Coordinates of C-alpha atoms in Angstrom, one line a residue:
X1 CA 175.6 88.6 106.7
X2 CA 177.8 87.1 103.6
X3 CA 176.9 88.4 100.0
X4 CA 175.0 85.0 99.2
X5 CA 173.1 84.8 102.4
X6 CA 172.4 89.0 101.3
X7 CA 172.0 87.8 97.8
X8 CA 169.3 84.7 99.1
X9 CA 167.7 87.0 101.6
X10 CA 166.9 89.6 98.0
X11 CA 165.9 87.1 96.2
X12 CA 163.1 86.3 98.7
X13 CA 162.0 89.6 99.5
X14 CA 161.3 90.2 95.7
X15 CA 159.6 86.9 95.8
X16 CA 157.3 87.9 98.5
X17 CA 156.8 91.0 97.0
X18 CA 155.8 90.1 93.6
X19 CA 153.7 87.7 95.0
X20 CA 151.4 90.5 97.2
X21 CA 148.1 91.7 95.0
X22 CA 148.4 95.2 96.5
X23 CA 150.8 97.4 95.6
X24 CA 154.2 97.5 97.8
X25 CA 156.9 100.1 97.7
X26 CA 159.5 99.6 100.2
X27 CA 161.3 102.9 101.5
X28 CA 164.4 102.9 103.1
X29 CA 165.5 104.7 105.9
X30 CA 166.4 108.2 103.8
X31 CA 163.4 108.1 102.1
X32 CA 164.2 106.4 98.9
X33 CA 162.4 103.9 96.9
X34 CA 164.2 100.6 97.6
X35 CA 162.3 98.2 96.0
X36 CA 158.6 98.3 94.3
X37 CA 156.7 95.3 93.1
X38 CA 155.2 95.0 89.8
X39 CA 151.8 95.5 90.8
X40 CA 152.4 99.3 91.9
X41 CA 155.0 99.3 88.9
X42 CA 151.8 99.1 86.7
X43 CA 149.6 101.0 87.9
X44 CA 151.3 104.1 88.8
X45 CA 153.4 104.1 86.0
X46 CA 157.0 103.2 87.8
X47 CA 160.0 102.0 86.5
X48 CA 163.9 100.9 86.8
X49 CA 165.0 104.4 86.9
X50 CA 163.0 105.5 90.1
X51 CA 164.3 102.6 91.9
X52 CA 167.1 104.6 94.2
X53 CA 165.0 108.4 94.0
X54 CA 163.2 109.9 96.8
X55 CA 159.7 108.7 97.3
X56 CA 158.4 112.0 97.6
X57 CA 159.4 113.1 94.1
X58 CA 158.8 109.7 92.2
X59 CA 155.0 109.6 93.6
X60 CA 151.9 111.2 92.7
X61 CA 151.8 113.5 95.9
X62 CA 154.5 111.5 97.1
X63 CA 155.4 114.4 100.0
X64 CA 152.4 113.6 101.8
X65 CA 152.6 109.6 101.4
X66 CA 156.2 109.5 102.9
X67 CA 154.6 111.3 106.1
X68 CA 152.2 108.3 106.1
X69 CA 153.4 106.3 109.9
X70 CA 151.9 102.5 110.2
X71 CA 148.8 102.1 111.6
X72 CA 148.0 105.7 111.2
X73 CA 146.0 108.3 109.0
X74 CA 147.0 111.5 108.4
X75 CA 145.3 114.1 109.9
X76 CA 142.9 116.8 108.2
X77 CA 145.9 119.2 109.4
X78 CA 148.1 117.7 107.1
X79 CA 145.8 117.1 104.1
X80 CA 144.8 120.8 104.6
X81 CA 147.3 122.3 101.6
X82 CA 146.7 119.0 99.3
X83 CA 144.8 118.9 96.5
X84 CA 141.5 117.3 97.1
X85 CA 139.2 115.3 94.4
X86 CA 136.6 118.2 94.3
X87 CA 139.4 121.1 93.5
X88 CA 140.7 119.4 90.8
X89 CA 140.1 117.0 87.6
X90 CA 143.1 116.3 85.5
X91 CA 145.7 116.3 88.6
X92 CA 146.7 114.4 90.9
X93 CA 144.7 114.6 94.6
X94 CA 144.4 112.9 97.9
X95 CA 141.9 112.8 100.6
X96 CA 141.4 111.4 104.2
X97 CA 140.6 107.5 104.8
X98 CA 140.8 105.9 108.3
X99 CA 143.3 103.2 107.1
X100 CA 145.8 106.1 105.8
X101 CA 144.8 107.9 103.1
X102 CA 143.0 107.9 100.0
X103 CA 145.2 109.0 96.3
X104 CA 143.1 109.5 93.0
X105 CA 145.4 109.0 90.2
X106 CA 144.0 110.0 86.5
X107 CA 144.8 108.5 83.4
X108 CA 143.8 109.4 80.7
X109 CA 139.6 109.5 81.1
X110 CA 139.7 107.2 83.9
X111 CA 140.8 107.6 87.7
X112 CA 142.6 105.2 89.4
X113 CA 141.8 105.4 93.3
X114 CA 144.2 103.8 95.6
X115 CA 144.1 103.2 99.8
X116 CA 147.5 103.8 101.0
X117 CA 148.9 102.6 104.1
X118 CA 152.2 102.3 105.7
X119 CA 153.2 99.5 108.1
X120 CA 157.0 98.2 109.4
X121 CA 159.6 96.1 107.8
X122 CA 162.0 94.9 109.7
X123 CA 164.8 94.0 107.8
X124 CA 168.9 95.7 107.9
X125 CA 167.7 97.2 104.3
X126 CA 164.8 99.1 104.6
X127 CA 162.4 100.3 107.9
X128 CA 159.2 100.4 106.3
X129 CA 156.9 100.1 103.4
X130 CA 153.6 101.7 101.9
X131 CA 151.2 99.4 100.6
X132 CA 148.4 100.6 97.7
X133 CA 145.3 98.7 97.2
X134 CA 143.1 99.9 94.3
X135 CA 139.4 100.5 95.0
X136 CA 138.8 102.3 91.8
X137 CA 136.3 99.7 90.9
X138 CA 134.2 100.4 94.4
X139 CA 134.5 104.2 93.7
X140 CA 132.5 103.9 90.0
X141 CA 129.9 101.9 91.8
X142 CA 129.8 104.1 95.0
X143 CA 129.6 107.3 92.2
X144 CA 126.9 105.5 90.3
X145 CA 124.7 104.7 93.9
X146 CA 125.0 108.5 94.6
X147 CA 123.7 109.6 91.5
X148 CA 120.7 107.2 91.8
X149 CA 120.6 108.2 95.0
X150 CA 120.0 111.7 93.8
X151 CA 116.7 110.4 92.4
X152 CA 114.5 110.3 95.6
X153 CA 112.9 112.5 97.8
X154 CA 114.5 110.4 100.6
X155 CA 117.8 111.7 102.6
X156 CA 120.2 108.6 102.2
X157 CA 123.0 107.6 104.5
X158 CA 125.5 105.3 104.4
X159 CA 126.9 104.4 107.8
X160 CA 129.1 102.0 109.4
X161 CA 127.7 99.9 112.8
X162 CA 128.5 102.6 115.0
X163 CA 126.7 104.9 113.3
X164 CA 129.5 107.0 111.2
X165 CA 128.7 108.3 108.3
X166 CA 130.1 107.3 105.3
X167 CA 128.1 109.2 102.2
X168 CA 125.3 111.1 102.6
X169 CA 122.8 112.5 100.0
X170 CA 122.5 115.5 99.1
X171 CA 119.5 117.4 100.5
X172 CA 116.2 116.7 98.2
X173 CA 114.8 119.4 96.4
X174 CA 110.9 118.4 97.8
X175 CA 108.5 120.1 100.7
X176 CA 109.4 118.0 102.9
X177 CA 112.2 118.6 105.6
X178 CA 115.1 117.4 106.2
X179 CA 117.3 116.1 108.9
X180 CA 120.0 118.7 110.3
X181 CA 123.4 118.8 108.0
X182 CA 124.9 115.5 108.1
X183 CA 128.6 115.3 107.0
X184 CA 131.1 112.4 106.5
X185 CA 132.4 111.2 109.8
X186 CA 130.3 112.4 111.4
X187 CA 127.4 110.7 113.8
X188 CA 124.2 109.8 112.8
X189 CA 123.4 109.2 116.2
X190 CA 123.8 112.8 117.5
X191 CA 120.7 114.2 115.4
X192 CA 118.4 111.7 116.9
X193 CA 116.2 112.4 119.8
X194 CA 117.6 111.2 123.1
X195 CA 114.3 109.2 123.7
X196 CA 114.7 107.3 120.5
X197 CA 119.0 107.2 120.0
X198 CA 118.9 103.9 121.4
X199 CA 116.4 102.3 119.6
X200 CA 118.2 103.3 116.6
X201 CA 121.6 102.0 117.8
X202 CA 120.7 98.7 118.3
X203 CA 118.5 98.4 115.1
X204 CA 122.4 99.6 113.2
X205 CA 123.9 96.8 115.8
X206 CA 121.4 94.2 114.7
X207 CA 121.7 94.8 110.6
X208 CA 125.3 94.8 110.7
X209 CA 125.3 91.3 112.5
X210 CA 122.6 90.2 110.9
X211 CA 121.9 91.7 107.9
X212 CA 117.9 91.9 109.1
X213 CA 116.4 94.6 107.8
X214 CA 114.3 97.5 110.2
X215 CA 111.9 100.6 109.8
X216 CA 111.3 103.0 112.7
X217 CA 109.5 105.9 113.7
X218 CA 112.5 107.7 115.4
X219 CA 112.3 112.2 115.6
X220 CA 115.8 113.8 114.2
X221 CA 116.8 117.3 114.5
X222 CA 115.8 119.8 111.9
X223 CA 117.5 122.9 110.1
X224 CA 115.4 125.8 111.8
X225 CA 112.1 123.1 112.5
X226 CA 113.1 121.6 115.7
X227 CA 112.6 117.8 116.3
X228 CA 110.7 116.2 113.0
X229 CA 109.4 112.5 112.6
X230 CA 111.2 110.7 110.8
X231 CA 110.6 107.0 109.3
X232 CA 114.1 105.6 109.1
X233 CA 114.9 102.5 107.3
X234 CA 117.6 100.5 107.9
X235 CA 119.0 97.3 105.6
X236 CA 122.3 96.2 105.3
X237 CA 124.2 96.2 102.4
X238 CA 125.7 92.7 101.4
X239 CA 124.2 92.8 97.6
X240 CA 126.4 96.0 97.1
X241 CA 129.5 95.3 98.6
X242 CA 131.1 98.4 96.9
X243 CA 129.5 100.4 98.7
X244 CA 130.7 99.6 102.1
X245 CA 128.3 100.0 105.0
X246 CA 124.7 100.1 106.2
X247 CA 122.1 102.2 104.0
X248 CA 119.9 104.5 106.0
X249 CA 117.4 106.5 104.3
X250 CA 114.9 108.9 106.4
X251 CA 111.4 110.3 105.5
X252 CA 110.0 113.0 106.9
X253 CA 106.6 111.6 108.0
X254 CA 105.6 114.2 110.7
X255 CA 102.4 115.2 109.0
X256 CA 101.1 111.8 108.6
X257 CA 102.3 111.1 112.2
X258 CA 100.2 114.1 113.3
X259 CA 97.0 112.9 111.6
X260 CA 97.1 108.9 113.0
X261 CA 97.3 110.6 116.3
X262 CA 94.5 112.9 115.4
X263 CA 92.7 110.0 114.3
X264 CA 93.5 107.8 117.3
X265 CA 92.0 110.6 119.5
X266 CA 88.9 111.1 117.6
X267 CA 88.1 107.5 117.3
X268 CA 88.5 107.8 121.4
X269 CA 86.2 110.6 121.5
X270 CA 83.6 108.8 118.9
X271 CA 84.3 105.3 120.9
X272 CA 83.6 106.8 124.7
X273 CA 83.5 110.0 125.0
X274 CA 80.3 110.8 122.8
X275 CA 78.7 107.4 123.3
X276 CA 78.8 107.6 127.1
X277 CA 77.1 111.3 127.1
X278 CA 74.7 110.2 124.8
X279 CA 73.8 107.4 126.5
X280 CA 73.1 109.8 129.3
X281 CA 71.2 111.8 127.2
X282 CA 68.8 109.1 126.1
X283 CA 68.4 107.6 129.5
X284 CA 67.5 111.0 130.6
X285 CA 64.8 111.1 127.7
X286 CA 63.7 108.1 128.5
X287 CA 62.1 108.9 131.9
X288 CA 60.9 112.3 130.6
X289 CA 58.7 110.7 128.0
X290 CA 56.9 109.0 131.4
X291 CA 55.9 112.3 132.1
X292 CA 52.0 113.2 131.8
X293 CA 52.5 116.3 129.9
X294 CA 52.0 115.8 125.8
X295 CA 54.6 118.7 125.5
X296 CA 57.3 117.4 127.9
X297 CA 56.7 113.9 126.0
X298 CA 57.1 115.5 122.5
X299 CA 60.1 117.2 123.5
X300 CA 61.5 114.2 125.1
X301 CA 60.8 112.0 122.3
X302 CA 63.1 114.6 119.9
X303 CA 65.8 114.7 122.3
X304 CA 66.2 110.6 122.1
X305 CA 66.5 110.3 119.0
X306 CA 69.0 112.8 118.4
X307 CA 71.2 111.5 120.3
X308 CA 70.5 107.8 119.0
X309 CA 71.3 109.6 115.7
X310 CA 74.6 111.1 117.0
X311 CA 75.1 107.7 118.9
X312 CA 74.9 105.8 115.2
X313 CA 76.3 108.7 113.7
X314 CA 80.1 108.2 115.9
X315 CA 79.2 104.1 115.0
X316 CA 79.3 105.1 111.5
X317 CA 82.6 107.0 111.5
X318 CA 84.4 104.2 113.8
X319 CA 83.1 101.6 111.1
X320 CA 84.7 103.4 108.6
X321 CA 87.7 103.5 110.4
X322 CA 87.9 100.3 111.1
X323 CA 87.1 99.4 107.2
X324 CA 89.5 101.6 106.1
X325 CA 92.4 101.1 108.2
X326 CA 92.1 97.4 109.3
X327 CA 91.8 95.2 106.3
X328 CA 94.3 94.2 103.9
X329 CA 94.7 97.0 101.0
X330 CA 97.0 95.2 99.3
X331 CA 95.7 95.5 95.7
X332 CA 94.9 92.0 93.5
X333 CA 92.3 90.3 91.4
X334 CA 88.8 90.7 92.6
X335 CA 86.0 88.7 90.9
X336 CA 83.4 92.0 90.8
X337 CA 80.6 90.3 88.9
X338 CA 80.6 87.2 91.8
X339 CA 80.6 90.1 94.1
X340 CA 77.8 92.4 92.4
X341 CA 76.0 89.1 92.2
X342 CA 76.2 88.8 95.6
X343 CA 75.2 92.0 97.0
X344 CA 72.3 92.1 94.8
X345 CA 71.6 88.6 96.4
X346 CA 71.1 90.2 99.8
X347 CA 69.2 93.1 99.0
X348 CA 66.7 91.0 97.6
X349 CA 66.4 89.0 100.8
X350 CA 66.0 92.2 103.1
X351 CA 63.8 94.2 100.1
X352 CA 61.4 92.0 98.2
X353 CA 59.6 94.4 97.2
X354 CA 61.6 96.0 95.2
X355 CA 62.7 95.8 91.5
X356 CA 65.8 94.8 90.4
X357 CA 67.5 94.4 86.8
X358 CA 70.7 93.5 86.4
X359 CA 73.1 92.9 83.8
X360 CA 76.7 92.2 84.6
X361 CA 79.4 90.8 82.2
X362 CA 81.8 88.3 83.8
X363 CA 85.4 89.7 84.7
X364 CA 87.6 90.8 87.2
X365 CA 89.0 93.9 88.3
X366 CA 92.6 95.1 90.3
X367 CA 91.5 96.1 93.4
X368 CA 91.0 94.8 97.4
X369 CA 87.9 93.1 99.5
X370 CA 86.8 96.7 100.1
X371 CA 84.8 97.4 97.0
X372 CA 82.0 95.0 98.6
X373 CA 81.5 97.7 101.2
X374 CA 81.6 100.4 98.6
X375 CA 79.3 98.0 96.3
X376 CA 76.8 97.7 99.4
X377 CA 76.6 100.9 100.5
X378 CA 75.6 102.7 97.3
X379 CA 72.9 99.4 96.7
X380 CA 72.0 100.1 100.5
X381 CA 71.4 104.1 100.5
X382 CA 69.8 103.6 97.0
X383 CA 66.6 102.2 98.4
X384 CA 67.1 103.3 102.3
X385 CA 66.7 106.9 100.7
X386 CA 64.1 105.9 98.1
X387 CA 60.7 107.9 98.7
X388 CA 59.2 106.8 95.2
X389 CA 56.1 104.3 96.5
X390 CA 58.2 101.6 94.0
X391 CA 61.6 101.8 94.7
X392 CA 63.7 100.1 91.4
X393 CA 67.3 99.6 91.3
X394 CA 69.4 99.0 87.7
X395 CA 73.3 97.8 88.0
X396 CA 75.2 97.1 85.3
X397 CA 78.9 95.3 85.4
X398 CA 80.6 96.5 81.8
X399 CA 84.1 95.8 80.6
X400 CA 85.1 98.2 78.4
X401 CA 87.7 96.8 75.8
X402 CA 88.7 100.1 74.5
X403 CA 89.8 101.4 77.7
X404 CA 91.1 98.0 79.5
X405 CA 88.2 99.2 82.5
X406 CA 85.6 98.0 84.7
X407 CA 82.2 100.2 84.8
X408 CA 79.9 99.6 87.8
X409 CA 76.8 101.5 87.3
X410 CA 74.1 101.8 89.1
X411 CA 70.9 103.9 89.3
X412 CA 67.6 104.3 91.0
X413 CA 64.5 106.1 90.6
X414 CA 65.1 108.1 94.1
X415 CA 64.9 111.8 95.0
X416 CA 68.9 112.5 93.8
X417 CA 71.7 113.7 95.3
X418 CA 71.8 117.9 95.3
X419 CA 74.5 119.3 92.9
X420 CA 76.5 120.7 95.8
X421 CA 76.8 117.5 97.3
X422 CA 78.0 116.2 93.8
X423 CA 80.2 119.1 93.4
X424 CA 81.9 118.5 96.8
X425 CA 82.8 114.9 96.2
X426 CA 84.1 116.3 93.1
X427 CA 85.8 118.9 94.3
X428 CA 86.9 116.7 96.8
X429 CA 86.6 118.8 99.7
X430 CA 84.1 120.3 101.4
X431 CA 82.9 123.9 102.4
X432 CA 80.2 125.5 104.3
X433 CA 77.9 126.1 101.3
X434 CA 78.9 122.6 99.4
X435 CA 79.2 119.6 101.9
X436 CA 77.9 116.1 102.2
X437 CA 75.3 115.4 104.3
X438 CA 76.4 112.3 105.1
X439 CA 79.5 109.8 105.4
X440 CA 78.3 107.3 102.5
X441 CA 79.6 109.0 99.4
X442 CA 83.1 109.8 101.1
X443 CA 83.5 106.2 102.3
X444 CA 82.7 105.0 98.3
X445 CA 85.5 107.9 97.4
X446 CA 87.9 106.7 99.7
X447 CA 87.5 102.9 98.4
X448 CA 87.7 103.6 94.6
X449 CA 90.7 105.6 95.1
X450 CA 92.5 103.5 96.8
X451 CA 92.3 101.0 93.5
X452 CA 93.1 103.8 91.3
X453 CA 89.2 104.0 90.4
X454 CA 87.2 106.6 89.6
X455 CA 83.9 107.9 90.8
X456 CA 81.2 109.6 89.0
X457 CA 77.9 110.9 89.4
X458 CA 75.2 112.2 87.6
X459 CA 71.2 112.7 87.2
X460 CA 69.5 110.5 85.4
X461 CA 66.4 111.9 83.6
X462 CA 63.7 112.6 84.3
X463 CA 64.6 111.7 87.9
X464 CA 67.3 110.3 90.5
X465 CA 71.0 109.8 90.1
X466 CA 73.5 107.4 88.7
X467 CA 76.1 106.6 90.5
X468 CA 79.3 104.7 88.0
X469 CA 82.6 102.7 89.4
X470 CA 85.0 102.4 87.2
X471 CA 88.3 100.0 87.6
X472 CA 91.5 99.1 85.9
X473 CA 90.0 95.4 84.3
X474 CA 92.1 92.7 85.3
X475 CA 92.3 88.7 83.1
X476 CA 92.0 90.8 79.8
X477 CA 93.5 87.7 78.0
X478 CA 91.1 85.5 79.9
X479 CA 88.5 87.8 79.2
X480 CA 89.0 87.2 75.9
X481 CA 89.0 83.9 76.0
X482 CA 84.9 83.8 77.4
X483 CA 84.1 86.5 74.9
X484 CA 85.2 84.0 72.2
X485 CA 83.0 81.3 73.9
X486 CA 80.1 83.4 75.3
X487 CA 76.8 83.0 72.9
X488 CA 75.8 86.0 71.7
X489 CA 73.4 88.2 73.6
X490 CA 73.7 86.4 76.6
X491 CA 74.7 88.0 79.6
X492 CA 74.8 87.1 83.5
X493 CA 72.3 88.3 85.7
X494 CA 68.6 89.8 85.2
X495 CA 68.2 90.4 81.3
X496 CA 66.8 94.2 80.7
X497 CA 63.6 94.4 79.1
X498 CA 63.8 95.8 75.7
X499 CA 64.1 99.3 75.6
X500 CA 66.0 101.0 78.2
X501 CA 64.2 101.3 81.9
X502 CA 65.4 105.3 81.0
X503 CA 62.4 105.5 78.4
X504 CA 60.0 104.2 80.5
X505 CA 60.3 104.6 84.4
X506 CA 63.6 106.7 85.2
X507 CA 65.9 105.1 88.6
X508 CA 68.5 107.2 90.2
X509 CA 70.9 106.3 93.9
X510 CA 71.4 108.6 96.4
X511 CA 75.0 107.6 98.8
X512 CA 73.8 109.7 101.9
X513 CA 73.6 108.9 104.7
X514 CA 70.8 109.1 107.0
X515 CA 70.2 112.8 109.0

């Protein structure tokens, strides 16, 4: 080659380089740095006067860049004696990465992070080169996700398709397990149940190509616990592109697992099991009460109903199963007055004979179709368990400005509910001395709660029980809106008499159900 084709061909190579984003640093065949471009210049801190001196002195850790080969990474071997990122601060340090390797470069209170790869050059100057691209920016975000990460209770994982890991949380400080040790490239795969591995690869398959988002039930491998359920969520990660693969975070959910199956069975037991014998039962009753003995008759007539009771006893529990577990929860604005309104409706119709009053305020409440059951049932059990000769009923819909709530009281002038049974529901658990004797107080629990209400009860005086909802209010500006409008002393419903039905003829509610 003539000096002005050697001279042409420079020209262009510094051309090309300059015009490369990433960092380039050409070596030559002894090892020296031949050429570097001003990107690398920049940001490593390079200049004329390293141009010509061995990489491996010039570079930050240059002795283990120079054994860098194209298309390889160096080995955990080699990085063995090199200073990583968690040995030291103010230095220096390099770590493995599957396109090379990975160099963290501080300056001044910042570190520069830098994926460095070498690949060929075939040109009579030089064999090779080793190109640096900066992902600094990527680290601070990926540093930032971990330390939110840190936050939850979840174990987090960051994997690619195949199911490598990438980052993983560190192990939450909760009662709840977690999976076996997971480490960085490593597979996530091999601490998942063979039964379920697949299902878990192809849901990692799917959100890579797709980006669709999936939650399974899937058992991993515990620390000293065995095989744990897990519900393991998996979305990919487009909105974060820092942080560069699919997030994975697992719950330990073995307990609640346990109890649905527990449920599952004794709603089978409840739905055939019981109702089959008991059917037996009865229609073995049913041809001893033909019998012409009083006594065998008498005897027959307390087996039947018995078992009918135990019969609408598991109908009860499978109900409330069924009420609980199969209807939307999801929590929203619930007109309670047009419900109150409505249930107060019906018991009329089946009860004619009994009294009444009512006063109920116009508003809403935050909460879910349920409360109508819970509304119903204590209306319900308030005069189904009335022995007074004149059953009366008083409900009251309140909104309470000063606490931004929802009271729903109501009492009757029935026998009361024993203070162990109040305590229990209190308590909120039962024992052999303090238990409910029925279901209808824990399925009113179970609704309130799940609307972040409250439940109370109490005696009313002289006699019987009142029984008071209370729910986060919902509307308030709206609410204030009719206030401003509303005439005074006018209110929706049944007007009370004067005085309060408490100074004359006492009401109270019972919520059991029946023996």
């Amino acid at each position: 080659m003539s000096r002005s084709e050697e001279h042409a061909d420079d020209e262009l190579t510094t051309a090309v380089l300059s015009a490369i984003d990433a960092g380039v640093i050409v070596i030559d065949d002894e090892g020296a740095i031949q050429r570097a471009n001003e990107t690398v210049r920049d940001k490593l801190g390079l200049s004329e006067a390293n141009i010509g001196v061995s990489a491996s002195e010039a570079l930050p850790l240059g002795e283990y860049l120079t054994q860098l080969s194209p298309g390889e990474s160096l080995s955990e071997t080699t990085l063995a004696p090199a200073p990583q990122p968690a040995e030291v601060d103010a230095e220096p340090a390099v770590r493995s990465h599957t396109d090379g390797v990975e160099l963290i470069v501080p300056q001044g209170d910042i570190k520069r992070c830098f994926v460095v790869k070498a690949t060929s050059l075939s040109t009579a100057a030089a064999d090779r080169l080793l190109l640096f691209e900066e992902v600094s920016a990527q680290r601070r975000i990926e540093s930032q996700f971990k330390t939110a990460m840190g936050y939850t209770s979840d174990t987090v994982v960051v994997v690619r398709s195949d199911g490598t890991v990438r980052y993983v949380s560190d192990p939450p400080e909760t009662a709840t397990k977690s999976p076996s040790e997971i480490s960085v490239s490593k597979n996530l795969l091999k601490i998942v149940h063979p039964d379920d591995r697949s299902t878990l690869e192809t849901a990692l398959e799917i959100a890579d190509e797709t980006g669709d988002a999936s939650i399974h039930h899937c058992r991993l491998e515990t620390d000293n616990n065995g095989w744990r359920m897990f519900e393991v969520s998996i979305r990919e990660n487009r909105s974060l592109p820092a942080v560069d693969g699919l997030i994975v975070t697992a719950r330990d959910v073995t307990d609640r697992h346990q109890f649905e199956q527990r449920r599952q069975v004794m709603n089978r037991i409840l739905r055939h099991d019981l109702r089959n014998d008991m059917n037996v039962v009865v229609g073995h009753a049913d041809m001893l009460l033909q019998s012409d003995d009083d006594q065998v008759t008498t005897h027959a007539e307390t087996i039947r109903q018995k078992a009918l009771s135990l019969v609408n006893l598991g109908d009860k529990v499978r109900t409330i199963d069924q009420q609980l577990h199969g209807v939307d929860r999801q929590l929203r604005q619930i007109n309670i007055a047009q419900i109150v309104r409505e249930e107060i409706s019906t018991i009329h119709d089946e009860y004619p004979s009994v009294i009444i009053r009512s006063r109920i305020d116009e508003t809403t409440i935050i909460g879910n179709t349920l409360i109508r059951t819970a509304v119903r049932n204590v209306l319900d059990n308030s005069i189904v368990h009335n022995d007074n000769s004149c059953p009366e009923i008083e409900v009251e819909v309140d909104r309470r400005h000063e606490t931004n709530r929802v009271q729903v009281e109501i009492r009757d002038n029935g026998p009361g509910i024993p203070e162990g049974e109040r305590r229990a529901i209190t308590n909120e658990a039962e024992t052999p001395l303090e238990h409910i004797s029925g279901l209808g107080l824990w399925l009113v629990k179970w609704i309130v709660d799940g609307m972040d209400g409250s439940l109370s009860i109490s005696q009313n005086s002289p006699r019987g029980t009142v029984v008071t909802l209370s729910f986060p209010a919902a509307d308030a500006d709206k609410w204030d809106e009719i206030e401003e409008q509303r005439p005074a002393d006018v209110a929706d419903g049944i007007p009370f008499p004067s005085g309060s039905m408490g100074d004359t003829d006492p009401i109270g509610t019972t919520t059991r159900s029946e023996e």
